[in-house]
């Protein structure tokens, strides 16, 4: 996989399978992450040496206000940087099959796509705009950190709203709010629930 466009195409191709696979079971957020990984490999044809899960990326001396604040909130001795951990990452070939924590400079520099996943798994509780907005803000900061160092990264917020009960799924108003926030921040948004789905990729011809 040689370009960001190819990585984006792979995600778009895998999206129908991601919806079918994830909505076919009731599981945890971590389980859905693994299913997304599987679908990207199986239906998006993303090479195994370019696809990581829960990738720890230590960013030394962050330039964004958000990551600076998060760094300062850490205990003494760990305040010189911040470690975002995107749920799923598609890398360019230069990652050379190595996204260990010790390879921190390359992991940040050689991302094509970083995906954050949210799932509806709380009893009597919905996913709410605030918690999703927090992930979107982290994705935006992560993109800025990568660009500052000469990299490129397409941020994607992916929501699996699989709860079978209506009162445990996002409201239409909440989804509308998230669509707007994602668009304003230039973050791609993928959402699926029983009988309802959305892809921001469909909004741009």
CSV table of C-alpha atoms in Angstrom, one decimal:
chain,number,residue,atom,x,y,z
A,1,UNK,CA,0.0,0.0,0.0
A,2,UNK,CA,1.8,3.1,-1.3
A,3,UNK,CA,-0.4,6.1,-0.7
A,4,UNK,CA,-2.9,7.7,1.6
A,5,UNK,CA,-5.5,7.5,-1.2
A,6,UNK,CA,-4.9,3.7,-1.3
A,7,UNK,CA,-5.3,3.5,2.4
A,8,UNK,CA,-8.5,5.5,2.3
A,9,UNK,CA,-9.9,3.3,-0.5
A,10,UNK,CA,-9.1,0.2,1.6
A,11,UNK,CA,-11.1,1.6,4.5
A,12,UNK,CA,-14.1,2.5,2.3
A,13,UNK,CA,-14.0,-1.0,0.7
A,14,UNK,CA,-14.0,-2.6,4.2
A,15,UNK,CA,-16.7,-0.4,5.7
A,16,UNK,CA,-19.7,-2.6,4.5
A,17,UNK,CA,-18.1,-5.7,6.0
A,18,UNK,CA,-17.2,-3.8,9.2
A,19,UNK,CA,-20.8,-2.9,9.7
A,20,UNK,CA,-22.1,-6.4,9.0
A,21,UNK,CA,-19.5,-8.1,11.2
A,22,UNK,CA,-19.7,-5.7,14.2
A,23,UNK,CA,-23.5,-5.3,14.2
A,24,UNK,CA,-23.8,-9.1,14.0
A,25,UNK,CA,-22.5,-9.5,17.6
A,26,UNK,CA,-22.7,-7.7,20.9
A,27,UNK,CA,-19.2,-7.2,22.3
A,28,UNK,CA,-16.8,-4.8,23.9
A,29,UNK,CA,-15.1,-1.9,22.2
A,30,UNK,CA,-11.8,-3.9,22.2
A,31,UNK,CA,-13.6,-6.8,20.4
A,32,UNK,CA,-14.9,-4.5,17.7
A,33,UNK,CA,-11.4,-3.1,17.2
A,34,UNK,CA,-10.2,-6.6,16.5
A,35,UNK,CA,-13.1,-7.1,14.0
A,36,UNK,CA,-12.3,-3.8,12.3
A,37,UNK,CA,-8.7,-5.0,12.0
A,38,UNK,CA,-9.9,-8.3,10.5
A,39,UNK,CA,-12.1,-6.5,8.0
A,40,UNK,CA,-9.3,-4.2,6.9
A,41,UNK,CA,-7.1,-7.2,6.2
A,42,UNK,CA,-9.8,-9.4,4.6
A,43,UNK,CA,-11.9,-6.9,2.7
A,44,UNK,CA,-9.6,-3.8,2.4
A,45,UNK,CA,-6.5,-5.9,1.5
A,46,UNK,CA,-4.3,-3.9,3.9
A,47,UNK,CA,-1.0,-5.7,4.3
A,48,UNK,CA,-0.3,-7.1,7.7
A,49,UNK,CA,3.0,-5.3,7.9
A,50,UNK,CA,1.1,-1.9,7.6
A,51,UNK,CA,-1.7,-2.4,10.0
A,52,UNK,CA,-1.4,-1.9,13.7
A,53,UNK,CA,-3.8,-2.1,16.7
A,54,UNK,CA,-3.6,-0.1,20.0
A,55,UNK,CA,-0.3,1.5,18.8
A,56,UNK,CA,1.5,3.4,21.6
A,57,UNK,CA,3.1,6.6,20.2
A,58,UNK,CA,5.3,8.6,22.6
A,59,UNK,CA,5.3,12.2,21.5
A,60,UNK,CA,8.2,14.1,23.1
A,61,UNK,CA,7.7,17.8,23.7
A,62,UNK,CA,4.2,18.1,22.0
A,63,UNK,CA,3.4,21.3,20.2
A,64,UNK,CA,-0.4,21.2,20.6
A,65,UNK,CA,-2.1,22.8,23.6
A,66,UNK,CA,-4.2,19.7,24.3
A,67,UNK,CA,-1.2,17.2,24.4
A,68,UNK,CA,0.8,19.7,26.4
A,69,UNK,CA,-2.0,19.8,29.0
A,70,UNK,CA,-2.3,16.1,29.0
A,71,UNK,CA,1.5,15.7,29.5
A,72,UNK,CA,1.5,18.0,32.5
A,73,UNK,CA,-1.2,16.0,34.1
A,74,UNK,CA,1.0,12.9,34.2
A,75,UNK,CA,3.1,12.1,37.3
A,76,UNK,CA,6.5,13.6,37.8
A,77,UNK,CA,9.0,12.1,35.4
A,78,UNK,CA,6.5,11.5,32.6
A,79,UNK,CA,5.6,15.2,31.8
A,80,UNK,CA,8.0,15.6,28.9
A,81,UNK,CA,5.6,14.1,26.4
A,82,UNK,CA,2.2,12.5,25.8
A,83,UNK,CA,1.4,9.0,24.5
A,84,UNK,CA,-1.7,8.8,22.3
A,85,UNK,CA,-2.8,5.2,21.6
A,86,UNK,CA,-4.9,5.1,18.4
A,87,UNK,CA,-7.1,2.0,18.2
A,88,UNK,CA,-6.2,1.0,14.6
A,89,UNK,CA,-3.5,2.5,12.4
A,90,UNK,CA,-2.7,2.0,8.7
A,91,UNK,CA,0.9,2.8,8.1
A,92,UNK,CA,2.9,3.6,5.0
A,93,UNK,CA,5.5,1.0,3.9
A,94,UNK,CA,8.4,2.9,5.6
A,95,UNK,CA,7.2,1.7,9.0
A,96,UNK,CA,9.0,-1.5,8.0
A,97,UNK,CA,6.7,-3.8,10.0
A,98,UNK,CA,7.7,-2.2,13.4
A,99,UNK,CA,5.3,-0.1,15.5
A,100,UNK,CA,6.7,-1.0,18.9
A,101,UNK,CA,6.8,1.8,21.5
A,102,UNK,CA,10.6,2.0,21.0
A,103,UNK,CA,10.0,3.0,17.4
A,104,UNK,CA,8.2,6.2,18.4
A,105,UNK,CA,9.6,8.6,15.9
A,106,UNK,CA,8.7,6.4,12.9
A,107,UNK,CA,5.2,5.5,14.2
A,108,UNK,CA,4.2,9.1,14.3
A,109,UNK,CA,5.9,10.0,11.0
A,110,UNK,CA,4.6,7.1,8.9
A,111,UNK,CA,0.9,7.0,9.5
A,112,UNK,CA,-1.6,7.0,6.7
A,113,UNK,CA,-4.8,6.7,8.8
A,114,UNK,CA,-5.5,6.7,12.6
A,115,UNK,CA,-8.8,5.3,13.7
A,116,UNK,CA,-10.5,5.9,17.1
A,117,UNK,CA,-13.3,3.5,17.9
A,118,UNK,CA,-16.3,4.1,20.2
A,119,UNK,CA,-18.9,1.4,20.9
A,120,UNK,CA,-22.2,1.4,22.8
A,121,UNK,CA,-21.6,-1.1,25.6
A,122,UNK,CA,-23.1,0.6,28.8
A,123,UNK,CA,-26.3,-0.7,30.3
A,124,UNK,CA,-29.0,2.0,30.3
A,125,UNK,CA,-26.6,4.5,28.9
A,126,UNK,CA,-25.9,6.0,25.5
A,127,UNK,CA,-22.8,7.2,23.7
A,128,UNK,CA,-22.9,11.0,24.2
A,129,UNK,CA,-21.4,13.8,22.1
A,130,UNK,CA,-19.0,14.9,24.8
A,131,UNK,CA,-17.0,11.7,25.0
A,132,UNK,CA,-16.9,11.4,21.2
A,133,UNK,CA,-15.8,15.0,20.9
A,134,UNK,CA,-12.9,14.3,23.2
A,135,UNK,CA,-11.7,11.6,20.9
A,136,UNK,CA,-12.1,13.9,17.9
A,137,UNK,CA,-10.0,16.6,19.7
A,138,UNK,CA,-7.3,14.0,20.3
A,139,UNK,CA,-7.3,13.0,16.7
A,140,UNK,CA,-7.0,16.6,15.6
A,141,UNK,CA,-4.0,17.2,18.0
A,142,UNK,CA,-2.4,13.9,16.8
A,143,UNK,CA,-2.7,15.0,13.2
A,144,UNK,CA,-1.1,18.4,14.0
A,145,UNK,CA,1.8,16.7,15.9
A,146,UNK,CA,2.4,14.4,12.9
A,147,UNK,CA,2.3,17.3,10.4
A,148,UNK,CA,4.6,19.4,12.6
A,149,UNK,CA,7.2,16.6,12.1
A,150,UNK,CA,6.7,16.2,8.4
A,151,UNK,CA,4.1,13.4,8.4
A,152,UNK,CA,0.6,13.1,7.1
A,153,UNK,CA,-2.3,11.4,8.8
A,154,UNK,CA,-6.0,11.1,8.0
A,155,UNK,CA,-8.0,11.0,11.3
A,156,UNK,CA,-11.1,8.8,11.5
A,157,UNK,CA,-13.7,8.5,14.2
A,158,UNK,CA,-15.6,5.2,13.9
A,159,UNK,CA,-18.7,4.5,16.0
A,160,UNK,CA,-20.3,1.1,16.5
A,161,UNK,CA,-23.7,1.8,18.0
A,162,UNK,CA,-24.6,-1.8,18.3
A,163,UNK,CA,-26.9,-1.8,21.3
A,164,UNK,CA,-30.2,-3.6,20.5
A,165,UNK,CA,-32.2,-1.3,22.8
A,166,UNK,CA,-33.3,2.1,21.4
A,167,UNK,CA,-32.6,3.9,24.7
A,168,UNK,CA,-29.0,2.7,24.7
A,169,UNK,CA,-28.2,4.1,21.2
A,170,UNK,CA,-27.3,7.6,20.2
A,171,UNK,CA,-30.1,10.0,19.5
A,172,UNK,CA,-30.5,11.6,16.1
A,173,UNK,CA,-29.7,14.9,17.7
A,174,UNK,CA,-26.5,13.6,19.1
A,175,UNK,CA,-25.4,12.1,15.8
A,176,UNK,CA,-26.2,15.3,14.0
A,177,UNK,CA,-24.0,17.2,16.5
A,178,UNK,CA,-21.1,14.8,16.0
A,179,UNK,CA,-21.4,15.0,12.3
A,180,UNK,CA,-21.0,18.8,12.5
A,181,UNK,CA,-18.1,18.7,15.0
A,182,UNK,CA,-16.2,16.1,12.8
A,183,UNK,CA,-16.8,18.1,9.7
A,184,UNK,CA,-15.6,21.3,11.3
A,185,UNK,CA,-12.4,19.6,12.4
A,186,UNK,CA,-11.8,17.8,9.1
A,187,UNK,CA,-12.1,14.4,10.8
A,188,UNK,CA,-13.7,11.6,8.8
A,189,UNK,CA,-16.7,10.0,10.6
A,190,UNK,CA,-18.1,6.4,10.2
A,191,UNK,CA,-21.2,5.4,12.1
A,192,UNK,CA,-23.4,2.3,12.1
A,193,UNK,CA,-26.3,1.1,14.1
A,194,UNK,CA,-29.2,-1.3,13.4
A,195,UNK,CA,-31.1,0.3,10.5
A,196,UNK,CA,-28.9,3.4,10.4
A,197,UNK,CA,-25.4,4.2,9.1
A,198,UNK,CA,-23.3,7.2,8.0
A,199,UNK,CA,-20.0,7.7,6.2
A,200,UNK,CA,-18.5,11.1,5.7
A,201,UNK,CA,-16.6,9.7,2.7
A,202,UNK,CA,-20.0,9.6,0.9
A,203,UNK,CA,-20.3,13.4,1.3
A,204,UNK,CA,-17.4,14.2,-1.0
A,205,UNK,CA,-18.1,13.0,-4.5
